[in-house]
Tab-separated table of C-alpha atoms in Angstrom:
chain	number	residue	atom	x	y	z
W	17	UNK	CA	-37.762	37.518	9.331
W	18	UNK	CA	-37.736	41.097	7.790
W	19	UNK	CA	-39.201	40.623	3.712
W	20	UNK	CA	-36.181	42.330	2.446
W	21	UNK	CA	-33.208	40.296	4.426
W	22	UNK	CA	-35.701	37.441	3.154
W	23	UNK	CA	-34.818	38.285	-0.095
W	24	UNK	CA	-31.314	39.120	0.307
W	25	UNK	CA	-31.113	35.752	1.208
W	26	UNK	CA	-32.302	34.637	-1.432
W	27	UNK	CA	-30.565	36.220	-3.834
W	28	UNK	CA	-27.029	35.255	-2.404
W	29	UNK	CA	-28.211	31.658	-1.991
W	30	UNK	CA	-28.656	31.715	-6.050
W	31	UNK	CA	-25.448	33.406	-6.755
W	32	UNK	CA	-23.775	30.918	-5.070
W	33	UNK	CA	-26.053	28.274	-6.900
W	34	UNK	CA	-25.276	30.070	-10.428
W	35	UNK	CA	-21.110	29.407	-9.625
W	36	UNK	CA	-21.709	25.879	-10.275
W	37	UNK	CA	-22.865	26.382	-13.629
W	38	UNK	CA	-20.497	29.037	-14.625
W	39	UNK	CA	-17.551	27.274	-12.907
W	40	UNK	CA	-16.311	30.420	-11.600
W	41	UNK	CA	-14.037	29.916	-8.780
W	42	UNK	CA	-13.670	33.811	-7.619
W	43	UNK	CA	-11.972	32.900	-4.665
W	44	UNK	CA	-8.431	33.169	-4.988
W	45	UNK	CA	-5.373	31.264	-2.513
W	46	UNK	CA	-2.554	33.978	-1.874
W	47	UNK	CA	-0.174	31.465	-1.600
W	48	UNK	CA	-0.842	28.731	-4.125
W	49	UNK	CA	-3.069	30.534	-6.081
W	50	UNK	CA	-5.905	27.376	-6.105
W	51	UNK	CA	-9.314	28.609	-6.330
W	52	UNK	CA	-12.365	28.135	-4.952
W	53	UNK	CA	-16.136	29.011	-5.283
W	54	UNK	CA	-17.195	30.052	-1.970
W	55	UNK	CA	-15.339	32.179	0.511
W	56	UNK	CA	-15.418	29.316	3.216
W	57	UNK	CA	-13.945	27.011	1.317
W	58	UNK	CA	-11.074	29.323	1.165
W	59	UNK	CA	-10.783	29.753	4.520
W	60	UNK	CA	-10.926	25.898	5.303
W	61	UNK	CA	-7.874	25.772	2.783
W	62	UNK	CA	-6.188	28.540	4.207
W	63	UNK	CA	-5.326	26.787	7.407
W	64	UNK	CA	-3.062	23.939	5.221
W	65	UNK	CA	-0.534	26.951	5.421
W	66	UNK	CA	-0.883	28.215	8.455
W	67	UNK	CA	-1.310	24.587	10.017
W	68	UNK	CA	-3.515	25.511	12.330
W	69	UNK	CA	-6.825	23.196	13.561
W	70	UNK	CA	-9.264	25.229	15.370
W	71	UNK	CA	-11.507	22.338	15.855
W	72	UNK	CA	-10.452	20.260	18.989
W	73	UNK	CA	-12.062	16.840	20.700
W	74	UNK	CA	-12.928	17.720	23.916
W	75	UNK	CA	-12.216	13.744	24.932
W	76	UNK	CA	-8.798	13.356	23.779
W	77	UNK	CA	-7.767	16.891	22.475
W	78	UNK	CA	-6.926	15.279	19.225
W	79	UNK	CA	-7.090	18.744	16.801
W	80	UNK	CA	-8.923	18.545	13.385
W	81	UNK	CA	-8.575	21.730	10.931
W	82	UNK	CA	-12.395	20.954	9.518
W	83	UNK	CA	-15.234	21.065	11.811
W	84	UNK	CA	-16.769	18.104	9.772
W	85	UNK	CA	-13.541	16.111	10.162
W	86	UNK	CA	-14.196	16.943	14.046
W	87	UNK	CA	-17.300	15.367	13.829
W	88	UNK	CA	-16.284	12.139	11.998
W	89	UNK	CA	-13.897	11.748	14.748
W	90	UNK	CA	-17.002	11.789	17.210
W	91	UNK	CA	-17.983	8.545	16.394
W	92	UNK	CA	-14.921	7.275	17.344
W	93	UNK	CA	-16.067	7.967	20.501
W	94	UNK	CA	-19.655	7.211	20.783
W	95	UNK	CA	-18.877	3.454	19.026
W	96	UNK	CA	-22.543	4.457	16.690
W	97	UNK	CA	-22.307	2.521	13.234
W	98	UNK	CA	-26.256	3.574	12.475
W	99	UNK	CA	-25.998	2.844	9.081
W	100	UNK	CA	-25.965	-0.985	7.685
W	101	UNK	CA	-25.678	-2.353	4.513
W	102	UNK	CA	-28.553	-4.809	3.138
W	103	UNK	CA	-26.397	-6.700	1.573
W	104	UNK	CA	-24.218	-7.948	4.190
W	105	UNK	CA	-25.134	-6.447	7.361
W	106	UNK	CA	-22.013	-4.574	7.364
W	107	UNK	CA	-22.622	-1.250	9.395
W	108	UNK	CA	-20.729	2.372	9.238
W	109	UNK	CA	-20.521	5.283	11.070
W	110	UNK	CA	-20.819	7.532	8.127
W	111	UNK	CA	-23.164	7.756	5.132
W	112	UNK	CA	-20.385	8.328	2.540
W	113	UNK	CA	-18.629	4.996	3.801
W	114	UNK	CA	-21.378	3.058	3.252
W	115	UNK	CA	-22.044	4.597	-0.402
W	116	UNK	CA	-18.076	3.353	-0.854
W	117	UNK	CA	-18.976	0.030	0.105
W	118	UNK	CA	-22.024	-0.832	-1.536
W	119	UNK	CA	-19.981	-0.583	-4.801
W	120	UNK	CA	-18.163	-3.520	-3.825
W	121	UNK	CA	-21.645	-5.606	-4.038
W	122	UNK	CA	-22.369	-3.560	-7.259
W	123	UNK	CA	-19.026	-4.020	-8.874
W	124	UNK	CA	-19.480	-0.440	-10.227
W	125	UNK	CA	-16.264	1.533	-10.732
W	126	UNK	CA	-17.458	5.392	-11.634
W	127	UNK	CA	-14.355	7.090	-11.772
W	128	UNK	CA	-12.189	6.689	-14.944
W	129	UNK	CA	-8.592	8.071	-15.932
W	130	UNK	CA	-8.823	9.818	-18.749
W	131	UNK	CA	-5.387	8.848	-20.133
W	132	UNK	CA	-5.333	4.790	-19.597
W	133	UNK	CA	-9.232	4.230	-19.276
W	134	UNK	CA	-8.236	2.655	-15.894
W	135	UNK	CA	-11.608	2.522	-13.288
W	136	UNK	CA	-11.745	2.651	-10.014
W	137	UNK	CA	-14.027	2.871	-7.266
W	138	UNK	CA	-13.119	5.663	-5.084
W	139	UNK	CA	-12.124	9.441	-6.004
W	140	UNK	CA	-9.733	9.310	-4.123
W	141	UNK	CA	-7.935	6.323	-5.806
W	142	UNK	CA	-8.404	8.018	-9.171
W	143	UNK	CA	-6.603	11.062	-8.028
W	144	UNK	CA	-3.697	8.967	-6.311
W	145	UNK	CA	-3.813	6.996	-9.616
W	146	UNK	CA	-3.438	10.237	-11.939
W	147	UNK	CA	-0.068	11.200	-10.047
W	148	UNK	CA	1.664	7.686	-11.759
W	149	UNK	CA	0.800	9.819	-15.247
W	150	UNK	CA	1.846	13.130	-13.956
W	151	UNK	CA	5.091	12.310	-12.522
W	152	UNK	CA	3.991	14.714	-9.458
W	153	UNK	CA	6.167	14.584	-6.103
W	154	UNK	CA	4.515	17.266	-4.217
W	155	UNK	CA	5.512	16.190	-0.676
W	156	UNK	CA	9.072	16.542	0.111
W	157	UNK	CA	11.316	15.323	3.411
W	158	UNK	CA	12.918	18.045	5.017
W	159	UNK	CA	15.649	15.464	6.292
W	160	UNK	CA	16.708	14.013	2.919
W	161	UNK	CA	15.004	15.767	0.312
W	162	UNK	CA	13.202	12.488	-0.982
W	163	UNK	CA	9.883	13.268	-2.467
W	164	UNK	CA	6.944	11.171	-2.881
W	165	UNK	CA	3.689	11.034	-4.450
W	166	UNK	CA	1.316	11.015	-1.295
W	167	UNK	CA	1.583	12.490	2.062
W	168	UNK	CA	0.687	9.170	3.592
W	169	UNK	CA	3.981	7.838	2.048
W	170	UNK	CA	5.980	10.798	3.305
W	171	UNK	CA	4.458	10.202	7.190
W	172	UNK	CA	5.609	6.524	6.861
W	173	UNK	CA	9.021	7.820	5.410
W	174	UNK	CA	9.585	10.371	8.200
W	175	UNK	CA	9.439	7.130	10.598
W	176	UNK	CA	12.875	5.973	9.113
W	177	UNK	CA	14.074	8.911	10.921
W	178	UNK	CA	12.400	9.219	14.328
W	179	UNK	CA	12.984	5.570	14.129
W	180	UNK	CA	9.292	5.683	15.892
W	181	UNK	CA	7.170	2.462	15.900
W	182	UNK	CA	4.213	2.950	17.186
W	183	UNK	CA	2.168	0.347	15.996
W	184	UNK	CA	2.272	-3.041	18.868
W	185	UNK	CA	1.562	-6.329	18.235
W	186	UNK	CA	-0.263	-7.650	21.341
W	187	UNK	CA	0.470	-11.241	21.100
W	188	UNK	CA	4.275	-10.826	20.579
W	189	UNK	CA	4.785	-7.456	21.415
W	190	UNK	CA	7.083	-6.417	17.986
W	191	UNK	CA	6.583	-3.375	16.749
W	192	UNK	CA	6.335	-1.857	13.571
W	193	UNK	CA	6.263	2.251	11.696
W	194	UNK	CA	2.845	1.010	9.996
W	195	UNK	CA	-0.539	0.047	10.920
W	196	UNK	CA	-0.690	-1.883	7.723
W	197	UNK	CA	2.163	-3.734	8.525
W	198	UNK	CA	1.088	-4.455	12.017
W	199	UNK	CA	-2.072	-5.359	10.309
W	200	UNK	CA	-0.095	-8.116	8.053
W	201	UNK	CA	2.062	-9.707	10.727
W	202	UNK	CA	-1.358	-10.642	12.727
W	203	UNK	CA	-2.118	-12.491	9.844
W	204	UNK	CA	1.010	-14.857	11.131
W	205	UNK	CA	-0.811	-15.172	14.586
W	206	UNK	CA	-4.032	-15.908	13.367
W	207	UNK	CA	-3.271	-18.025	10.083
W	208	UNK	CA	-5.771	-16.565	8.383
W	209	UNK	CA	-5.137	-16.391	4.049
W	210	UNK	CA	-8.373	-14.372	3.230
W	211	UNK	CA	-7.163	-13.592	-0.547
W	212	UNK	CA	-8.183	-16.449	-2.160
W	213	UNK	CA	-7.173	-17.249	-6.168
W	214	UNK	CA	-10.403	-17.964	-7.966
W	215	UNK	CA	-8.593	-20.150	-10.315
W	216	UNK	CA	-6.897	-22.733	-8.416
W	217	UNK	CA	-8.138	-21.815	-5.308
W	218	UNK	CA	-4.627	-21.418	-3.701
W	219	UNK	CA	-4.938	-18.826	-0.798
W	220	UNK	CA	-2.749	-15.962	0.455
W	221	UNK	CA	-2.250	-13.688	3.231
W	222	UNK	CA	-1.973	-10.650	1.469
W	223	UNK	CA	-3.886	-8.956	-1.403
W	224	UNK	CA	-0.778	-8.222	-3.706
W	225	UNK	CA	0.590	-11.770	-2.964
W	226	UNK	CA	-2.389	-13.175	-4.521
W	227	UNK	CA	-2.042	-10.406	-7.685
W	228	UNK	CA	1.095	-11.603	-8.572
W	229	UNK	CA	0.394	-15.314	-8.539
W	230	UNK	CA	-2.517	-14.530	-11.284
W	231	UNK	CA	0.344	-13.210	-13.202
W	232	UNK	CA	1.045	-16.977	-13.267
W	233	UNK	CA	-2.531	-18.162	-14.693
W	234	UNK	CA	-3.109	-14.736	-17.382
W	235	UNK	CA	1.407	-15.430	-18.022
W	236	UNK	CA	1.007	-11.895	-19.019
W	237	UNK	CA	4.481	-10.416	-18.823
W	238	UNK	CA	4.529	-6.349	-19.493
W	239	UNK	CA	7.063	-4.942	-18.364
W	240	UNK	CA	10.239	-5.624	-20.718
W	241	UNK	CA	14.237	-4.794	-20.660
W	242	UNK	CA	15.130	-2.576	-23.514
W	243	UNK	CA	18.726	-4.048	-23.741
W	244	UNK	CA	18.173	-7.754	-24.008
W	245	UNK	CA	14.252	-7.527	-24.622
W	246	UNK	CA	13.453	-10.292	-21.481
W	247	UNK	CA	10.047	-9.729	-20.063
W	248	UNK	CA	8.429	-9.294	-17.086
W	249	UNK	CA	5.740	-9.385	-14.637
W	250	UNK	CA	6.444	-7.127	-12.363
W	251	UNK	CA	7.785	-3.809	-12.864
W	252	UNK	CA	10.332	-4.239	-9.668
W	253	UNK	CA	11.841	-7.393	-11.426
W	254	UNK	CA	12.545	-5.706	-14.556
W	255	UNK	CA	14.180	-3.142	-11.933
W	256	UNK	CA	16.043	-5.726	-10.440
W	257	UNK	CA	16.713	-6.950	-13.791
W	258	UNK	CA	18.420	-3.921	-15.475
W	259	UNK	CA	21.604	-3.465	-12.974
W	260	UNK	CA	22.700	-7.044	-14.820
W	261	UNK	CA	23.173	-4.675	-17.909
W	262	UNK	CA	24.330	-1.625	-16.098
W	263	UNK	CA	26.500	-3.365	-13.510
W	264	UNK	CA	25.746	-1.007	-10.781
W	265	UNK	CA	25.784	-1.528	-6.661
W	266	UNK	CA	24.340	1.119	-5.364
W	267	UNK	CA	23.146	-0.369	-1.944
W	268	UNK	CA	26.210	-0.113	0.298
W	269	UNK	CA	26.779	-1.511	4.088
W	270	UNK	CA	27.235	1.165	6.342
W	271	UNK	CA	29.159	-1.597	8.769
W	272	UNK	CA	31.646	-3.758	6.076
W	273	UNK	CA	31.265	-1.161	2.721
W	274	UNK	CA	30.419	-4.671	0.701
W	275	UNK	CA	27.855	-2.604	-2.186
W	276	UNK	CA	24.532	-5.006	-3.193
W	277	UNK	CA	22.409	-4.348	-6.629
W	278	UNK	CA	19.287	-4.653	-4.562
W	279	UNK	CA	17.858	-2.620	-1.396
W	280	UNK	CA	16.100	-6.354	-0.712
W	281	UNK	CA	19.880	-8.132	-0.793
W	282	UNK	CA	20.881	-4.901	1.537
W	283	UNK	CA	18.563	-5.837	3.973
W	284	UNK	CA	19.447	-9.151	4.158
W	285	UNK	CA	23.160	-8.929	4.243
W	286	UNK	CA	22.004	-6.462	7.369
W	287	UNK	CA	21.170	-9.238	9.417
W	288	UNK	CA	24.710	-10.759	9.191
W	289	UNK	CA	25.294	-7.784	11.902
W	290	UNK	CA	22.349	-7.872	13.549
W	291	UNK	CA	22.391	-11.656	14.569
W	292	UNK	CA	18.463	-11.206	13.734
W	293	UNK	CA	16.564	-13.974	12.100
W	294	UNK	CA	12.938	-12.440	11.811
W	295	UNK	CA	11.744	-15.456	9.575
W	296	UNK	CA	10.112	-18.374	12.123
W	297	UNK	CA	8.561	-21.604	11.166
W	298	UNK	CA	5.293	-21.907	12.927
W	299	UNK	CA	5.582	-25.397	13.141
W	300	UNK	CA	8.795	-25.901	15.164
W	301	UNK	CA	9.728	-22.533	15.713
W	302	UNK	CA	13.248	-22.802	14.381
W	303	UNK	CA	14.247	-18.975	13.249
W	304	UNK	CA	16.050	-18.128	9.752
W	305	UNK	CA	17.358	-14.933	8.572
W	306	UNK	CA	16.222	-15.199	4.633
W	307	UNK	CA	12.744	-16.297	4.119
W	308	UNK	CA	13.995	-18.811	0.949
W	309	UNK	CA	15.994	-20.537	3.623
W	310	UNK	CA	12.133	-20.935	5.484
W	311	UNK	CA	10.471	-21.570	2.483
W	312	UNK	CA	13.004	-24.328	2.095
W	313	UNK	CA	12.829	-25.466	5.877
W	314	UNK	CA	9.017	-26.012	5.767
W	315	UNK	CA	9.495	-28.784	2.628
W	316	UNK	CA	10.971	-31.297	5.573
W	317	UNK	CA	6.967	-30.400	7.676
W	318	UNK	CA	4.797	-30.280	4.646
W	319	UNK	CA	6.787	-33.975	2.994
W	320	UNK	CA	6.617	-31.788	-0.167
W	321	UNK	CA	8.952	-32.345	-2.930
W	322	UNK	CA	7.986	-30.048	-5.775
W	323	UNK	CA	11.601	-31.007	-7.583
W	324	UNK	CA	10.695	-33.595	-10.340
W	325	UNK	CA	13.529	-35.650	-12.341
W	326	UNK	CA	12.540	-35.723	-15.920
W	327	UNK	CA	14.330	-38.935	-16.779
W	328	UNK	CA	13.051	-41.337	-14.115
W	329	UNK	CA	10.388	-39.122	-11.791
W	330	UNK	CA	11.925	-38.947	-8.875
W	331	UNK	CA	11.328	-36.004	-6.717
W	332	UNK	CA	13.516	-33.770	-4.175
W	333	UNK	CA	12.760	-30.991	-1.687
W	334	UNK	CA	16.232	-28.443	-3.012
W	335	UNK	CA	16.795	-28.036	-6.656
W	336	UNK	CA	20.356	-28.729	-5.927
W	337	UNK	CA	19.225	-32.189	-4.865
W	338	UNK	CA	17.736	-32.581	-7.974
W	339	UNK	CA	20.702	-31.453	-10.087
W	340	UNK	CA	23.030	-33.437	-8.051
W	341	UNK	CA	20.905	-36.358	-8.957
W	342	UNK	CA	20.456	-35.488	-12.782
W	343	UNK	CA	24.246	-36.160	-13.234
W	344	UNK	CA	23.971	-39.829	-12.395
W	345	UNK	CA	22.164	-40.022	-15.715
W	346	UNK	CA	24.627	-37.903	-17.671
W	347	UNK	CA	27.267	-39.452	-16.238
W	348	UNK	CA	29.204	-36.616	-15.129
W	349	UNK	CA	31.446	-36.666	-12.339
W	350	UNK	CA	30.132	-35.524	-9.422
């Protein structure tokens, strides 16, 4: 190579070096105005506005706009996971997954809010994290004008209105918008409850099922009314909790006009039209449109009767049972 193109070289390789230190970001978005420190990296960001993706698979023609996103889609293909964990034998395709994991063995949590001293794991947690302080709704549905936090949430919104469900269960064939939900109901199928409470050991097919019964064990209620001062431990109960005071309906039938408090009673009352009971006991496969009435149902498989008298111990299945039977001690008329 010629000395002085050498040295040119050089010399732009430690320009671009000295950027980090000076955080200069010369590199200016036309549209957005974000910056950036190299000229590429502009041009990578560039094509979010233009929506173009140069880089294509040549396997399935699925289009990536980075050619390293291109690439990480490879091994899709090629089935390699070179790179296993010592811990657990767990293998990745991809160095930076495997980083992401092994903090799971170390328990370390590097990335910190700076407001609420929160940790987490991932960047990318952290920065969906900082939007709950911020307030941010940067992605907006061109149908309906709702806005949301994260694209992801806006792709699973715009399936309300393709009515698109994409994701099939291949032992029962239902389908749902979202691969986490398909990923859920296959729980039902295979009876696994990998979530397990390290307290009382009780076990639970989802993660958020089991972080709401430890609410139970810490009885740590946060979230509180500011009319009647009842607490909490879950911000959607308090939710639920305030139309009491405010005496609003705003969920209303599109079939009868009857108006609900709650988008969860909505969806219920739904099924009085529909005919659908999507709630099935997996013991004798009798269907139910509420999943109470279930919960209710599986007391007469399980024997269970979690509904204790006070006064002389005997135990029901219902609560109503139980009341019902606490008035032959008062003595009121039933």
């Amino acid at each position: 190579m010629c000395e002085v193109r050498k040295q040119l070289i050089q010399i732009s390789t430690v320009k671009d070096h000295m950027l980090y230190h000076a955080e200069e970001k010369p590199h200016v978005c036309g549209v957005c105005n974000k910056s950036f420190r190299k000229k590429y990296r502009l041009n990578e960001h560039m094509l979010l506005h233009t929506g173009e993706k140069p880089h294509v698979c040549e396997m399935c023609n699925w289009a990536f706009r980075l050619k390293e996103d291109l690439n990480r889609h490879m091994l899709i293909h090629s089935g390699e996971k070179s790179l296993v964990c010592k811990v657990c034998k767990a293998s990745f395709r991809q160095k930076g997954d495997l980083n992401k994991h092994l903090l799971i063995h170390t328990g370390e949590k590097p990335h910190t809010c700076e407001v609420c001293n929160k940790s987490f794991r991932l960047k990318a947690v952290l920065n969906k994290h900082m939007l709950i302080h911020s307030g941010e709704k940067l992605h907006v549905c061109l149908v309906c004008n709702k806005s949301f936090r994260q694209k992801s949430d806006l792709n699973k919104h715009m399936l309300i209105h393709t009515e698109e469900k994409p994701h099939v269960c291949e032992v029962c064939y239902k389908l749902f918008r979202v691969k986490g939900q398909l990923k859920v109901h296959m729980l039902i199928h295979t009876r696994a409850k990998p979530h397990m409470c390290e307290v009382c050991y009780k076990s639970f097919r989802q993660k958020d099922h089991l972080k709401v019964h430890m609410l139970i064990h810490t009885d740590e209620k946060s979230y509180m009314c500011e009319v009647c001062n009842k607490s909490f431990r879950r911000r959607s109960n308090l939710y639920r909790h305030v139309v009491v005071h405010t005496g609003e309906k705003p969920y209303i039938c599109v079939i009868c006009n009857k108006s609900l408090r709650r988008k969860s009673s909505l969806n219920e009352h739904m099924l009085i039209h529909t005919g659908e009971k999507p709630h099935v006991c997996e013991a004798c496969n009798k269907s139910f449109r509420v999943k109470c009435d279930l919960k209710k149902h599986m007391l007469i498989h399980s024997g269970e009767k979690p509904y204790k008298c006070e006064l002389c111990n005997k135990s029901f299945r219902q609560r109503y049972e139980l009341n019902k039977h606490v008035l032959t001690h008062t003595g009121a008329m039933l």
